[in-house]
PDB file of C-alpha atoms in Angstrom:
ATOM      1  CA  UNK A  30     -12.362   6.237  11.279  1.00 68.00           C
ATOM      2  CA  UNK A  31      -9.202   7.136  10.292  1.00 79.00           C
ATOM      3  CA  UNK A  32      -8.684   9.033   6.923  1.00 91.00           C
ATOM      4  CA  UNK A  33      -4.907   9.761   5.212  1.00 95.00           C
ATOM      5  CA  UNK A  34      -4.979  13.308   3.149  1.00 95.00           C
ATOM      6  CA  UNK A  35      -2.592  13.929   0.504  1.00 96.00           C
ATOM      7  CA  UNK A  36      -3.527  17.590  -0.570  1.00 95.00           C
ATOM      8  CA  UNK A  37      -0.523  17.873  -3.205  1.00 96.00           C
ATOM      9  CA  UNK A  38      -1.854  15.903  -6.500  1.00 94.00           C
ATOM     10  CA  UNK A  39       1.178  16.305  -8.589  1.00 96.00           C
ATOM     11  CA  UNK A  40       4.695  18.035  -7.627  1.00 97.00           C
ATOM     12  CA  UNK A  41       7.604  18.816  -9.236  1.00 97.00           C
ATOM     13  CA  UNK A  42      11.207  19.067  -8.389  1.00 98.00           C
ATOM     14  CA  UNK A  43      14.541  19.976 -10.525  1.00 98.00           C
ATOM     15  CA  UNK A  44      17.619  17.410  -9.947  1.00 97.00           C
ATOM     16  CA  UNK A  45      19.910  17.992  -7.120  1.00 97.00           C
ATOM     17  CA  UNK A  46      17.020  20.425  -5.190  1.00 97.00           C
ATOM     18  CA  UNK A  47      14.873  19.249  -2.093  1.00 98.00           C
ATOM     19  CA  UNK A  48      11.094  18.770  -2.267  1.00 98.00           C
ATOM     20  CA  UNK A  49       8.504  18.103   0.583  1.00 98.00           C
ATOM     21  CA  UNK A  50       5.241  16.329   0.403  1.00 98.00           C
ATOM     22  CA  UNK A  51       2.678  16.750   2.637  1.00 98.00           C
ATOM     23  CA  UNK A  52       0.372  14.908   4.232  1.00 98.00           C
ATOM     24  CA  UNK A  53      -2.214  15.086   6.974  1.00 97.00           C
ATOM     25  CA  UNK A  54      -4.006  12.650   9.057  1.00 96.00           C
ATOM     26  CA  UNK A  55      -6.815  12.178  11.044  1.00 94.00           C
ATOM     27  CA  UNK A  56      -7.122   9.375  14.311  1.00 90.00           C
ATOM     28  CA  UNK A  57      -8.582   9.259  18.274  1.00 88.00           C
ATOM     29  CA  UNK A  58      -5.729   7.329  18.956  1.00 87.00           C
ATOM     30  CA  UNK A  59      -2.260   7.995  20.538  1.00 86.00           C
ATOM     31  CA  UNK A  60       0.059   4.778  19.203  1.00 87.00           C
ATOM     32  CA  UNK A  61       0.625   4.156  15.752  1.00 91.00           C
ATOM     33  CA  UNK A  62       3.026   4.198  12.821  1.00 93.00           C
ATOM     34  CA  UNK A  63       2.973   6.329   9.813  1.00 95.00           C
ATOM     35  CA  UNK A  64       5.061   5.506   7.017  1.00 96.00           C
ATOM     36  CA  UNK A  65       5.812   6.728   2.754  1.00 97.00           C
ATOM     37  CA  UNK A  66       5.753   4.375   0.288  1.00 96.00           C
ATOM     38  CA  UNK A  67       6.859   4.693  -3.358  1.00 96.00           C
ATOM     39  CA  UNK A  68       5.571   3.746  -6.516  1.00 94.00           C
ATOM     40  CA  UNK A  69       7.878   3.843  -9.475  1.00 91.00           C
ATOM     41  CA  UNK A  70       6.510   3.784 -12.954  1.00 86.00           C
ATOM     42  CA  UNK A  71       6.933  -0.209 -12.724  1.00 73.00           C
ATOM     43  CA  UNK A  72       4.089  -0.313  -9.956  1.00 72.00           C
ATOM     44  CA  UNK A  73       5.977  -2.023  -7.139  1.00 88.00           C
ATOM     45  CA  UNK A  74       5.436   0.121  -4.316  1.00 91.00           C
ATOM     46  CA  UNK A  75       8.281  -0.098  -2.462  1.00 92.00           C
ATOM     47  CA  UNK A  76       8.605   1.623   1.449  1.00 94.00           C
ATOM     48  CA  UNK A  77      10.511   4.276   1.944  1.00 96.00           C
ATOM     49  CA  UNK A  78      10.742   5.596   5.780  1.00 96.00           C
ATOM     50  CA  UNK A  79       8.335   5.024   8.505  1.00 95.00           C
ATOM     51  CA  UNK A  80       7.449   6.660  11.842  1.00 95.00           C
ATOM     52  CA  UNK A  81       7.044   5.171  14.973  1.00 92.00           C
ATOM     53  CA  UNK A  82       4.247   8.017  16.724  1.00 92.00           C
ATOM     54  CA  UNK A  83       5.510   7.473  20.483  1.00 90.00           C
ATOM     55  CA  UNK A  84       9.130   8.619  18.777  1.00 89.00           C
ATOM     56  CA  UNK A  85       9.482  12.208  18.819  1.00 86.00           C
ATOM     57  CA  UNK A  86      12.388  11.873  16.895  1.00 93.00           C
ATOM     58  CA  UNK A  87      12.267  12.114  13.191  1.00 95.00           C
ATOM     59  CA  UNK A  88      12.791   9.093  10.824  1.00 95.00           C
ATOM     60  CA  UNK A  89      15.513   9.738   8.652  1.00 95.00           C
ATOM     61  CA  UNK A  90      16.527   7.231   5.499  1.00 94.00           C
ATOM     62  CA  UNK A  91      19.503   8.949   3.620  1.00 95.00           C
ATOM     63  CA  UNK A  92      17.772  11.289   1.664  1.00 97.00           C
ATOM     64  CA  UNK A  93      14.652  10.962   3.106  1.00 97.00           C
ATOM     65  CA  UNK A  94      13.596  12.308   6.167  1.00 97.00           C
ATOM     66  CA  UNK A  95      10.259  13.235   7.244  1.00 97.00           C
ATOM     67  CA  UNK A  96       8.851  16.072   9.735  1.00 97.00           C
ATOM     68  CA  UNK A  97       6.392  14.436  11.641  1.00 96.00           C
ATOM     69  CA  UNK A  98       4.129  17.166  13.721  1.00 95.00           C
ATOM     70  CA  UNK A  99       1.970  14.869  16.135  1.00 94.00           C
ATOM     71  CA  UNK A 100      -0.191  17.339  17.702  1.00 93.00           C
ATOM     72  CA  UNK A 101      -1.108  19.106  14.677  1.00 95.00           C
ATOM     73  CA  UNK A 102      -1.216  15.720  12.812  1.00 96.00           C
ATOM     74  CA  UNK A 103       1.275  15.945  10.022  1.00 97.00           C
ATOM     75  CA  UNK A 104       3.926  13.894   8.298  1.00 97.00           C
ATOM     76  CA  UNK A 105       5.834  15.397   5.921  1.00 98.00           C
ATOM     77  CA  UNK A 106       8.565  14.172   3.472  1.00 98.00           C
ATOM     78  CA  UNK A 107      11.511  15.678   2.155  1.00 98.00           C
ATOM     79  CA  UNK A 108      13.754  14.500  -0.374  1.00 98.00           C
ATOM     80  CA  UNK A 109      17.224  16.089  -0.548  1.00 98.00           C
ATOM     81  CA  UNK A 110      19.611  16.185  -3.034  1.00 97.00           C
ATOM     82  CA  UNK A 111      16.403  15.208  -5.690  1.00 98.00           C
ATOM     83  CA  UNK A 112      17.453  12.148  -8.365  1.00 97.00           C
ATOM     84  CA  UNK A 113      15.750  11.195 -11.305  1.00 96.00           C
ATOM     85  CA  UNK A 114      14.851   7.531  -9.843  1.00 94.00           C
ATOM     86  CA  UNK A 115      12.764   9.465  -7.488  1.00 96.00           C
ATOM     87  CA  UNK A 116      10.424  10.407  -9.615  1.00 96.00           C
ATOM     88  CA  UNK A 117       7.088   8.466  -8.525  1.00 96.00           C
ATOM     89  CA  UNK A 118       4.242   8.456  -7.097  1.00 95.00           C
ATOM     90  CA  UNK A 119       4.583   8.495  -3.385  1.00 97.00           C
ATOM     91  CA  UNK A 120       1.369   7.757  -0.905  1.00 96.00           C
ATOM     92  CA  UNK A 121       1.632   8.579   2.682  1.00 97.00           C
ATOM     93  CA  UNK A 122       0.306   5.655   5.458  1.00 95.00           C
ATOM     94  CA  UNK A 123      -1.125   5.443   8.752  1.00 93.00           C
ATOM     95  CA  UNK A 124      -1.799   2.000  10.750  1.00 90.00           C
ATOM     96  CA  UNK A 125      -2.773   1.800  14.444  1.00 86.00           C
ATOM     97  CA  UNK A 126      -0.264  -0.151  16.886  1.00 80.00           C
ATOM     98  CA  UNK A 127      -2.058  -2.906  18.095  1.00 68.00           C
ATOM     99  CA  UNK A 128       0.692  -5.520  18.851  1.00 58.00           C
ATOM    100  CA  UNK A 129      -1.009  -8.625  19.572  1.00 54.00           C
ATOM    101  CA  UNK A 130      -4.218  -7.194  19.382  1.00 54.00           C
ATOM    102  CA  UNK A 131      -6.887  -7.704  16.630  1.00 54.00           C
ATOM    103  CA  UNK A 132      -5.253  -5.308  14.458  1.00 53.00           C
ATOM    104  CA  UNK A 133      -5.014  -7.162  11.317  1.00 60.00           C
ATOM    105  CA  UNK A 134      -2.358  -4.981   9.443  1.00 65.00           C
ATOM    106  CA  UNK A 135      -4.827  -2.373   7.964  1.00 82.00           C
ATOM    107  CA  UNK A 136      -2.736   0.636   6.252  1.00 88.00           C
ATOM    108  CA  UNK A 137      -4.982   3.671   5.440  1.00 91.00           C
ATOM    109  CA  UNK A 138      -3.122   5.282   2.509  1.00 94.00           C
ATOM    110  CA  UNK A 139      -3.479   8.935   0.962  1.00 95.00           C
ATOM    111  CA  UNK A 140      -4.426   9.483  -2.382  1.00 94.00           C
ATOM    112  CA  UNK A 141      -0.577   9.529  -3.218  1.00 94.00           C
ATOM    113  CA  UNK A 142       1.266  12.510  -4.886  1.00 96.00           C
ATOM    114  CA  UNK A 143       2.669  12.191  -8.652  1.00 96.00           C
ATOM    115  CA  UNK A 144       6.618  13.662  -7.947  1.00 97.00           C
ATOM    116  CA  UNK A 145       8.214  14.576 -11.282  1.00 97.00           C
ATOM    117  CA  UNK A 146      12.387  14.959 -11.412  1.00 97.00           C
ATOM    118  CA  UNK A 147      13.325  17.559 -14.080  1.00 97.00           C
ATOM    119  CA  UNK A 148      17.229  17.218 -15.138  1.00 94.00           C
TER     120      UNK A 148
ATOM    121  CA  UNK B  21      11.949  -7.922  -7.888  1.00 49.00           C
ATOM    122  CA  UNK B  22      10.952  -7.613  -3.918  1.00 53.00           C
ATOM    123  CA  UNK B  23       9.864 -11.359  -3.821  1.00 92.00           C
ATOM    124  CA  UNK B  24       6.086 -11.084  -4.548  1.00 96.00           C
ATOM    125  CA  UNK B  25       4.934 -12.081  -7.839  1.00 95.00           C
ATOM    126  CA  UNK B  26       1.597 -11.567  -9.153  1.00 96.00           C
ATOM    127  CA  UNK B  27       0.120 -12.778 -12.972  1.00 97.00           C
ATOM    128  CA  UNK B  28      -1.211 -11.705 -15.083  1.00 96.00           C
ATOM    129  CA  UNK B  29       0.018  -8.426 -15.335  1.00 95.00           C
ATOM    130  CA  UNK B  30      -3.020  -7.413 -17.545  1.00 96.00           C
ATOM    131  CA  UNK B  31      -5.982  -8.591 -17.632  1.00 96.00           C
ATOM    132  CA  UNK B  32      -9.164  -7.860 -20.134  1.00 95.00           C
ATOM    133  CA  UNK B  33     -12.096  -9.300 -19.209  1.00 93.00           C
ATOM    134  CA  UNK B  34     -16.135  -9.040 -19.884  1.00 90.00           C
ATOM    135  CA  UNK B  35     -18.768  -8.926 -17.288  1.00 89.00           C
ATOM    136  CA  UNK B  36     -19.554 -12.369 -17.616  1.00 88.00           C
ATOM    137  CA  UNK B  37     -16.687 -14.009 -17.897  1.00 88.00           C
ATOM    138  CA  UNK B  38     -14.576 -15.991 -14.696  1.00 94.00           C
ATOM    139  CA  UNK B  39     -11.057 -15.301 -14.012  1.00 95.00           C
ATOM    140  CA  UNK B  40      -8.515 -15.492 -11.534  1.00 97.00           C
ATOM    141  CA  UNK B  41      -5.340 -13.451 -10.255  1.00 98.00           C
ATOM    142  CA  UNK B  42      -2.770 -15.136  -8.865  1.00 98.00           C
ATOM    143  CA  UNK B  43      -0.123 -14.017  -6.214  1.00 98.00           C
ATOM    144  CA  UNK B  44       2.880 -15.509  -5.148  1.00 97.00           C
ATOM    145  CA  UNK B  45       5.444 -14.371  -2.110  1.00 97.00           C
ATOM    146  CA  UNK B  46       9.116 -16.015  -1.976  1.00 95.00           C
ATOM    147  CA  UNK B  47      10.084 -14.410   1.230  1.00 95.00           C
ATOM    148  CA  UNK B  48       8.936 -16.816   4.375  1.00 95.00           C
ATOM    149  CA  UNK B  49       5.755 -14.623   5.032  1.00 95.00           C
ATOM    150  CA  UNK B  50       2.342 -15.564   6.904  1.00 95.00           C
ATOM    151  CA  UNK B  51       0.261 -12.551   5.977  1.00 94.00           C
ATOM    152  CA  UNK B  52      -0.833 -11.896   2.497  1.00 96.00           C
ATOM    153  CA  UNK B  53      -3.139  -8.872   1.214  1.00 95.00           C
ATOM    154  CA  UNK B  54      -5.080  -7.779  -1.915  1.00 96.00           C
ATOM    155  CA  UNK B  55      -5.562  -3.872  -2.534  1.00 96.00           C
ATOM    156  CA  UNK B  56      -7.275  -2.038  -5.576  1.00 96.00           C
ATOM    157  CA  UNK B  57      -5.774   0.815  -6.726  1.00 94.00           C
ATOM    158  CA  UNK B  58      -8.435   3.173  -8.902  1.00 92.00           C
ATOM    159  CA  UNK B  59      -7.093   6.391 -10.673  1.00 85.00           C
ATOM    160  CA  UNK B  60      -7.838   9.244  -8.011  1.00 76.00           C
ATOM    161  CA  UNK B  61      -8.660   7.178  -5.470  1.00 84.00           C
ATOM    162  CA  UNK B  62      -6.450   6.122  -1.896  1.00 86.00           C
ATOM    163  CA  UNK B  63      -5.203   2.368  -2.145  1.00 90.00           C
ATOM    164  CA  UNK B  64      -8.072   0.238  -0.695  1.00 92.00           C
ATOM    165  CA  UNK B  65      -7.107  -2.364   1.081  1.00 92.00           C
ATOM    166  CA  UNK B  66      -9.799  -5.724   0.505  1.00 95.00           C
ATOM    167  CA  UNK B  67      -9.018  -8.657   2.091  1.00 94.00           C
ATOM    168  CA  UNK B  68      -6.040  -9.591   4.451  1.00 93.00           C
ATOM    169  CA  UNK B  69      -4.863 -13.182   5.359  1.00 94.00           C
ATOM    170  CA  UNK B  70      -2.661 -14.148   7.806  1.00 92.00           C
ATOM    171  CA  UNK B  71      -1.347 -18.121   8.607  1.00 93.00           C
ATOM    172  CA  UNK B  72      -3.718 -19.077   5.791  1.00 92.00           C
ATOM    173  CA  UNK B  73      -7.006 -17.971   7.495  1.00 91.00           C
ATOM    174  CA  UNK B  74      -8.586 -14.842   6.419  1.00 90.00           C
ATOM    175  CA  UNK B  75      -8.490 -12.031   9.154  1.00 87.00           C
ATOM    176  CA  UNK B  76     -10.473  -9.116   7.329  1.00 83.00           C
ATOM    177  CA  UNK B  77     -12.687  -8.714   4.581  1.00 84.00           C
ATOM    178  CA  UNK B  78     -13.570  -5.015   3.538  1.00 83.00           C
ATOM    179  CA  UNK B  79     -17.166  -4.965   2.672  1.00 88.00           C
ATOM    180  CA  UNK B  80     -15.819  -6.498  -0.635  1.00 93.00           C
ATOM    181  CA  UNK B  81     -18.783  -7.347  -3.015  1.00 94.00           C
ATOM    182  CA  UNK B  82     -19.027 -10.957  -3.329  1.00 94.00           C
ATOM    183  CA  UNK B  83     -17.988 -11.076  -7.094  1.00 95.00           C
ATOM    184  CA  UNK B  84     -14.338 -10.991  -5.511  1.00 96.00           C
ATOM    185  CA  UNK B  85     -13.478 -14.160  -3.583  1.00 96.00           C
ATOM    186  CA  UNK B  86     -10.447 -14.967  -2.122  1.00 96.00           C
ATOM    187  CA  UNK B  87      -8.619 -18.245  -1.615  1.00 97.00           C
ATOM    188  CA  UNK B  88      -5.423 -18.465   0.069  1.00 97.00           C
ATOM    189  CA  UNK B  89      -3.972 -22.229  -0.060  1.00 96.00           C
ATOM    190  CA  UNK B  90      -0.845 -21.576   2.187  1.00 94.00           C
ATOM    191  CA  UNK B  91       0.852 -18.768   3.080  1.00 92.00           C
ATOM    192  CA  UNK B  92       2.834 -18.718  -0.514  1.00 96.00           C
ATOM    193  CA  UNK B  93      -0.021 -18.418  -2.576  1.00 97.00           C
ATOM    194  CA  UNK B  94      -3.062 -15.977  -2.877  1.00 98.00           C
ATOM    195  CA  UNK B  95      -5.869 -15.543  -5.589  1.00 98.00           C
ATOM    196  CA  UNK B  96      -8.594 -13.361  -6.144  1.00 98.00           C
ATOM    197  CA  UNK B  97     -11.163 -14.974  -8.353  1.00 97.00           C
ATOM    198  CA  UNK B  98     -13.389 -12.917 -10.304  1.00 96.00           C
ATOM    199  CA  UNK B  99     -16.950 -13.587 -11.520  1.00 94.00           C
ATOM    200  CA  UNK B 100     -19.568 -11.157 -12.985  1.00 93.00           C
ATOM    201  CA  UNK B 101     -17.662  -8.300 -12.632  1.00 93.00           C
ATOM    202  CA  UNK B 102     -18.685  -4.101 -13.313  1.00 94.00           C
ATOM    203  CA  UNK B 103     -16.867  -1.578 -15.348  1.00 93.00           C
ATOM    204  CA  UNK B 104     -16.122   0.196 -12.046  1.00 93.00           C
ATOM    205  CA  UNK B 105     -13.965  -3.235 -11.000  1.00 95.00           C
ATOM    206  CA  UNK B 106     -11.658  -1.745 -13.645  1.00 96.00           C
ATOM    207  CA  UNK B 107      -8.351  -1.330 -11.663  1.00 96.00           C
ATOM    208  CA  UNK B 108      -4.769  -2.051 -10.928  1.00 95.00           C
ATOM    209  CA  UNK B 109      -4.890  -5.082  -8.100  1.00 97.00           C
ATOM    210  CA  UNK B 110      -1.989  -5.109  -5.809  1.00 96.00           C
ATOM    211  CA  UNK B 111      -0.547  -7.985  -3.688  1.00 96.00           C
ATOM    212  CA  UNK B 112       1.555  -7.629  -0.924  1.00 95.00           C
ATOM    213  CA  UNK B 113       2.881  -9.811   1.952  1.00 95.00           C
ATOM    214  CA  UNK B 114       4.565  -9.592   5.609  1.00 93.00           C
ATOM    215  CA  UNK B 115       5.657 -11.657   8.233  1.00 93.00           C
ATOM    216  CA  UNK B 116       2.847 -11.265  10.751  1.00 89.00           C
ATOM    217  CA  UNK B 117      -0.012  -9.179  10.175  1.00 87.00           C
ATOM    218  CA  UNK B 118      -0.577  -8.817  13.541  1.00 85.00           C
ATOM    219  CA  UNK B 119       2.668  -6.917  14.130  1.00 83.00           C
ATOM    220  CA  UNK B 120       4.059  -3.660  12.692  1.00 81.00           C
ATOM    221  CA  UNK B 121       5.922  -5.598   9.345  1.00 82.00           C
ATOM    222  CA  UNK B 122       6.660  -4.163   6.324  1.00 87.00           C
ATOM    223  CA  UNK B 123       4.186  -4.838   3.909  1.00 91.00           C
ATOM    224  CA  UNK B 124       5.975  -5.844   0.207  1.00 93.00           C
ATOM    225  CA  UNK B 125       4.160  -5.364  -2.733  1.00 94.00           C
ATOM    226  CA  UNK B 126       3.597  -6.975  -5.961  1.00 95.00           C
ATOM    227  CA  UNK B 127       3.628  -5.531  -9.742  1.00 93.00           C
ATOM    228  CA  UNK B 128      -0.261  -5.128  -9.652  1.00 95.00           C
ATOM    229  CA  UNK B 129      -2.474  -6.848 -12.387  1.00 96.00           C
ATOM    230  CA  UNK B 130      -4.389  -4.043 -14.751  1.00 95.00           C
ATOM    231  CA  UNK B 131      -7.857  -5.250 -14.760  1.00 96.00           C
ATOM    232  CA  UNK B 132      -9.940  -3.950 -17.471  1.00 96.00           C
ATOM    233  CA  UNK B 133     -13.775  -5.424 -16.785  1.00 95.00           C
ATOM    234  CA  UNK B 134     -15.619  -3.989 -20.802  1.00 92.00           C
TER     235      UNK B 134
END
């Protein structure tokens, strides 16, 4: 089975600095897509940047770019340039690839890190 | 607003009582999902519809039941519910759930079950 870990409970970050969240995951298989959503105070999670795992590439999103480590099964994110409207909780992702398949659009999420902006 | 509507936002309820959540997506999508969300705990997905037929239950107790009318609407009724049903609820919706969509997400109803 496939299992998401978010070791970073809570993290902080002052305004205008860069942060990275971690996350680790665990899966026998080779295609898939990892992604970071957010989820503001108002509890719509919205996404954020996703990773295609056949890309070797990183995602990037403005600010947001992650440093995803395939062999050692890691997906980072960092946030540059830190804002206050960043401050959320942010849960990391996984889904198997299984275009056309019987994959029925199963994310396994983290247990989601609580980021906090100081001005 | 990202298009997906869910009410009631809270929700109080007893263990005996019957209720329903309610989920509503305004952006052309087939799939449509329900998730709990407990404190500490990874977002659990529960039930997953796509083109109106129901593609994946996960081991969900039957005191949730899911109805999905067309591909606009979703609900999650309740009945004889447990303290440890107490969470937020999300809904969420994407095109295709066969395919690698992004999911959008609803506000969440609180459920409190006393």
């Amino acid at each position: 089975a496939q299992t998401v870990t978010q070791s970073q409970p809570e993290m902080s970050v002052q305004e205008a600095e860069t942060v990275t969240l971690s996350c680790t995951y665990d899966t026998s298989e080779s295609d898939y897509y990892l992604f970071w959503y957010k989820q503001p105070p108002s509890r719509q999670m919205i996404l954020v940047i996703r990773q295609e795992a056949y890309k070797q590439q990183n995602a990037t999103e403005n600010r947001f770019s992650v440093n995803f480590q395939k062999a050692a099964k890691s997906f980072s994110l960092k946030i540059s340039d830190s804002q206050l409207g960043d401050a959320a909780m942010y849960f990391c992702a996984y889904r198997i690839n299984n275009a056309g398949g019987t994959s029925y659009g199963k994310l396994t999420f983290g247990q989601g890190t609580i980021l906090t902006v100081h001005p | 607003e990202t298009g997906v509507t869910q009410t009631p936002r809270h929700l109080v309820m007893g263990m005996t009582n019957k209720k329903s959540l309610k989920c509503e997506q305004h952006l052309g999508h087939n799939a449509m999902y329900w998730y709990k969300q407990s404190a500490k705990k990874p977002l659990e997905l529960m039930f997953v519809y796509n083109f109106k037929e129901q593609t994946e239950n996960n081991s969900v107790p039957s005191r949730f039941s899911p109805e999905c009318p067309n591909s606009s609407h979703l609900f999650l009724h309740l009945h004889t519910l447990q303290p440890e049903d107490s969470a937020l609820y999300l809904c969420a919706s994407s095109q295709d759930s066969r395919k690698i969509n992004e999911q959008f997400f609803g506000p969440g109803t609180r459920l409190t079950v006393l």
